[in-house]
Amino acid sequence: MIRDFEPIPLPDYAEKPLETMRQEAERFLGIMRQRHTVREFAARPVPRDIIETCLRTAGTAPSGANHQPWHFAVIGDPAIKSRIRREAEIEEQAFYAGKAGEEWLGALRPLGTDQDKPFLEIAPWLIAIFGARNSVSADGVTRKNYYVPESVSIATGFLIAALHQAGLATLTHTPSPMGFLNEICQRPANEKPYILLVTGYPAENAHIPRYATEKKPLEEISSFFL
Ligand code: IYR
């Protein structure tokens, strides 16, 4: 179906006075600085509706041609989580045994990661995030999607921020390759798994690598042209 341009007045925009803008920008920075990737999760359950609301936030992300080329497969079933752990650890064993190469393994050393992924069974929710190269609409027409990795990554960023704001911890896990997620999550071949987002409460004794708290200063990540 071809849709024509139909402009509507910009909804929802409310300009903030500059001082409020400053305060809000600072406040959000403060919130996001409190996000830390966690690898030790509590087994405590998290209600499904909270995950659903955060997924709705992810679904507001901008995307190529507004095609919204993402799919979030949300896994709470312990048997499926075990299967994912088993498959992921097979890949990770090969990765850490040398497939990654010395340089990559060296880069990961300060993070302290290894091939054991118990969090894949412990955390209450695993969110497998897929990007669709093309989509088939209800009327059976296949349409190509655009900027799929960019779109999926932006939506994932929204999701991570939403889960953090809700009070949950996440781990952006990327077993590689992770084609096994298509079969387990029953996703078609035109969809590529990008990230397995592990979500739940952090374990009571959770640690993070100090290295992960070292964020580049503004001067290093930006340049201004005035
Ligand atoms: N997928 C592996 C390795 C890994 C790779 C990167 I790049 C990281 O930032 C962290 C881990 C694993 O999950 O252990």
PDB file of N, CA, C and O in Angstrom, residues 196-224:
ATOM      1  N   LEU A 196      20.928  -9.631  22.469  1.00  0.00           N
ATOM      2  CA  LEU A 196      20.130 -10.340  23.459  1.00  0.00           C
ATOM      3  C   LEU A 196      20.206  -9.491  24.725  1.00  0.00           C
ATOM      4  O   LEU A 196      21.264  -9.399  25.351  1.00  0.00           O
ATOM      5  N   LEU A 197      19.114  -8.815  25.048  1.00  0.00           N
ATOM      6  CA  LEU A 197      19.121  -7.901  26.185  1.00  0.00           C
ATOM      7  C   LEU A 197      18.627  -8.650  27.421  1.00  0.00           C
ATOM      8  O   LEU A 197      17.469  -9.073  27.488  1.00  0.00           O
ATOM      9  N   VAL A 198      19.537  -8.840  28.366  1.00  0.00           N
ATOM     10  CA  VAL A 198      19.230  -9.556  29.612  1.00  0.00           C
ATOM     11  C   VAL A 198      18.698  -8.522  30.597  1.00  0.00           C
ATOM     12  O   VAL A 198      19.297  -7.459  30.766  1.00  0.00           O
ATOM     13  N   THR A 199      17.562  -8.824  31.223  1.00  0.00           N
ATOM     14  CA  THR A 199      16.881  -7.819  32.038  1.00  0.00           C
ATOM     15  C   THR A 199      16.362  -8.381  33.349  1.00  0.00           C
ATOM     16  O   THR A 199      15.803  -9.479  33.375  1.00  0.00           O
ATOM     17  N   GLY A 200      16.539  -7.620  34.401  1.00  0.00           N
ATOM     18  CA  GLY A 200      15.997  -8.011  35.702  1.00  0.00           C
ATOM     19  C   GLY A 200      16.565  -7.125  36.790  1.00  0.00           C
ATOM     20  O   GLY A 200      17.148  -6.069  36.509  1.00  0.00           O
ATOM     21  N   TYR A 201      16.387  -7.562  38.039  1.00  0.00           N
ATOM     22  CA  TYR A 201      17.040  -6.866  39.150  1.00  0.00           C
ATOM     23  C   TYR A 201      18.506  -7.288  39.186  1.00  0.00           C
ATOM     24  O   TYR A 201      18.819  -8.456  38.918  1.00  0.00           O
ATOM     25  N   PRO A 202      19.401  -6.390  39.566  1.00  0.00           N
ATOM     26  CA  PRO A 202      20.777  -6.842  39.778  1.00  0.00           C
ATOM     27  C   PRO A 202      20.826  -7.749  41.011  1.00  0.00           C
ATOM     28  O   PRO A 202      19.999  -7.611  41.917  1.00  0.00           O
ATOM     29  N   ALA A 203      21.779  -8.682  41.032  1.00  0.00           N
ATOM     30  CA  ALA A 203      21.988  -9.513  42.228  1.00  0.00           C
ATOM     31  C   ALA A 203      22.365  -8.587  43.381  1.00  0.00           C
ATOM     32  O   ALA A 203      22.924  -7.507  43.172  1.00  0.00           O
ATOM     33  N   GLU A 204      22.046  -9.025  44.599  1.00  0.00           N
ATOM     34  CA  GLU A 204      22.334  -8.162  45.757  1.00  0.00           C
ATOM     35  C   GLU A 204      23.814  -7.844  45.876  1.00  0.00           C
ATOM     36  O   GLU A 204      24.195  -6.765  46.310  1.00  0.00           O
ATOM     37  N   ASN A 205      24.647  -8.797  45.501  1.00  0.00           N
ATOM     38  CA  ASN A 205      26.107  -8.594  45.603  1.00  0.00           C
ATOM     39  C   ASN A 205      26.730  -8.279  44.235  1.00  0.00           C
ATOM     40  O   ASN A 205      27.904  -8.590  44.008  1.00  0.00           O
ATOM     41  N   ALA A 206      25.933  -7.699  43.357  1.00  0.00           N
ATOM     42  CA  ALA A 206      26.429  -7.477  41.989  1.00  0.00           C
ATOM     43  C   ALA A 206      27.650  -6.552  41.980  1.00  0.00           C
ATOM     44  O   ALA A 206      27.712  -5.577  42.721  1.00  0.00           O
ATOM     45  N   HIS A 207      28.600  -6.894  41.138  1.00  0.00           N
ATOM     46  CA  HIS A 207      29.788  -6.068  40.925  1.00  0.00           C
ATOM     47  C   HIS A 207      29.813  -5.617  39.479  1.00  0.00           C
ATOM     48  O   HIS A 207      29.233  -6.266  38.613  1.00  0.00           O
ATOM     49  N   ILE A 208      30.526  -4.533  39.242  1.00  0.00           N
ATOM     50  CA  ILE A 208      30.801  -4.150  37.858  1.00  0.00           C
ATOM     51  C   ILE A 208      32.297  -3.878  37.739  1.00  0.00           C
ATOM     52  O   ILE A 208      32.948  -3.573  38.741  1.00  0.00           O
ATOM     53  N   PRO A 209      32.844  -3.997  36.528  1.00  0.00           N
ATOM     54  CA  PRO A 209      34.265  -3.670  36.369  1.00  0.00           C
ATOM     55  C   PRO A 209      34.478  -2.163  36.531  1.00  0.00           C
ATOM     56  O   PRO A 209      33.721  -1.381  35.928  1.00  0.00           O
ATOM     57  N   ARG A 210      35.454  -1.773  37.325  1.00  0.00           N
ATOM     58  CA  ARG A 210      35.726  -0.341  37.480  1.00  0.00           C
ATOM     59  C   ARG A 210      35.940   0.309  36.107  1.00  0.00           C
ATOM     60  O   ARG A 210      35.513   1.423  35.847  1.00  0.00           O
ATOM     61  N   TYR A 211      36.592  -0.448  35.249  1.00  0.00           N
ATOM     62  CA  TYR A 211      36.887   0.023  33.892  1.00  0.00           C
ATOM     63  C   TYR A 211      35.633   0.542  33.176  1.00  0.00           C
ATOM     64  O   TYR A 211      35.687   1.515  32.425  1.00  0.00           O
ATOM     65  N   ALA A 212      34.499  -0.123  33.452  1.00  0.00           N
ATOM     66  CA  ALA A 212      33.257   0.253  32.767  1.00  0.00           C
ATOM     67  C   ALA A 212      32.736   1.613  33.216  1.00  0.00           C
ATOM     68  O   ALA A 212      31.863   2.198  32.560  1.00  0.00           O
ATOM     69  N   THR A 213      33.252   2.121  34.334  1.00  0.00           N
ATOM     70  CA  THR A 213      32.781   3.430  34.817  1.00  0.00           C
ATOM     71  C   THR A 213      33.588   4.569  34.196  1.00  0.00           C
ATOM     72  O   THR A 213      33.275   5.731  34.409  1.00  0.00           O
ATOM     73  N   GLU A 214      34.637   4.194  33.451  1.00  0.00           N
ATOM     74  CA  GLU A 214      35.475   5.234  32.839  1.00  0.00           C
ATOM     75  C   GLU A 214      34.862   5.650  31.511  1.00  0.00           C
ATOM     76  O   GLU A 214      35.024   4.965  30.507  1.00  0.00           O
ATOM     77  N   LYS A 215      34.151   6.761  31.532  1.00  0.00           N
ATOM     78  CA  LYS A 215      33.516   7.241  30.304  1.00  0.00           C
ATOM     79  C   LYS A 215      34.329   8.408  29.754  1.00  0.00           C
ATOM     80  O   LYS A 215      34.812   9.248  30.510  1.00  0.00           O
ATOM     81  N   LYS A 216      34.475   8.447  28.461  1.00  0.00           N
ATOM     82  CA  LYS A 216      35.271   9.513  27.839  1.00  0.00           C
ATOM     83  C   LYS A 216      34.653  10.869  28.148  1.00  0.00           C
ATOM     84  O   LYS A 216      33.416  11.007  28.113  1.00  0.00           O
ATOM     85  N   PRO A 217      35.477  11.867  28.410  1.00  0.00           N
ATOM     86  CA  PRO A 217      34.935  13.201  28.667  1.00  0.00           C
ATOM     87  C   PRO A 217      34.392  13.831  27.384  1.00  0.00           C
ATOM     88  O   PRO A 217      34.745  13.413  26.268  1.00  0.00           O
ATOM     89  N   LEU A 218      33.565  14.819  27.568  1.00  0.00           N
ATOM     90  CA  LEU A 218      32.910  15.503  26.444  1.00  0.00           C
ATOM     91  C   LEU A 218      33.893  15.938  25.376  1.00  0.00           C
ATOM     92  O   LEU A 218      33.640  15.786  24.173  1.00  0.00           O
ATOM     93  N   GLU A 219      35.045  16.458  25.825  1.00  0.00           N
ATOM     94  CA  GLU A 219      36.035  16.987  24.875  1.00  0.00           C
ATOM     95  C   GLU A 219      36.505  15.901  23.924  1.00  0.00           C
ATOM     96  O   GLU A 219      36.909  16.166  22.795  1.00  0.00           O
ATOM     97  N   GLU A 220      36.497  14.652  24.412  1.00  0.00           N
ATOM     98  CA  GLU A 220      37.005  13.562  23.589  1.00  0.00           C
ATOM     99  C   GLU A 220      35.939  13.010  22.642  1.00  0.00           C
ATOM    100  O   GLU A 220      36.266  12.429  21.605  1.00  0.00           O
ATOM    101  N   ILE A 221      34.680  13.186  23.017  1.00  0.00           N
ATOM    102  CA  ILE A 221      33.620  12.567  22.185  1.00  0.00           C
ATOM    103  C   ILE A 221      32.905  13.577  21.306  1.00  0.00           C
ATOM    104  O   ILE A 221      31.986  13.225  20.589  1.00  0.00           O
ATOM    105  N   SER A 222      33.320  14.832  21.375  1.00  0.00           N
ATOM    106  CA  SER A 222      32.588  15.829  20.581  1.00  0.00           C
ATOM    107  C   SER A 222      33.514  16.870  19.987  1.00  0.00           C
ATOM    108  O   SER A 222      34.623  17.086  20.494  1.00  0.00           O
ATOM    109  N   SER A 223      33.069  17.499  18.913  1.00  0.00           N
ATOM    110  CA  SER A 223      33.728  18.686  18.383  1.00  0.00           C
ATOM    111  C   SER A 223      32.647  19.643  17.938  1.00  0.00           C
ATOM    112  O   SER A 223      31.621  19.210  17.401  1.00  0.00           O
ATOM    113  N   PHE A 224      32.850  20.897  18.202  1.00  0.00           N
ATOM    114  CA  PHE A 224      31.857  21.923  17.856  1.00  0.00           C
ATOM    115  C   PHE A 224      32.423  22.830  16.764  1.00  0.00           C
ATOM    116  O   PHE A 224      33.600  23.155  16.793  1.00  0.00           O
TER     117      PHE A 224
END
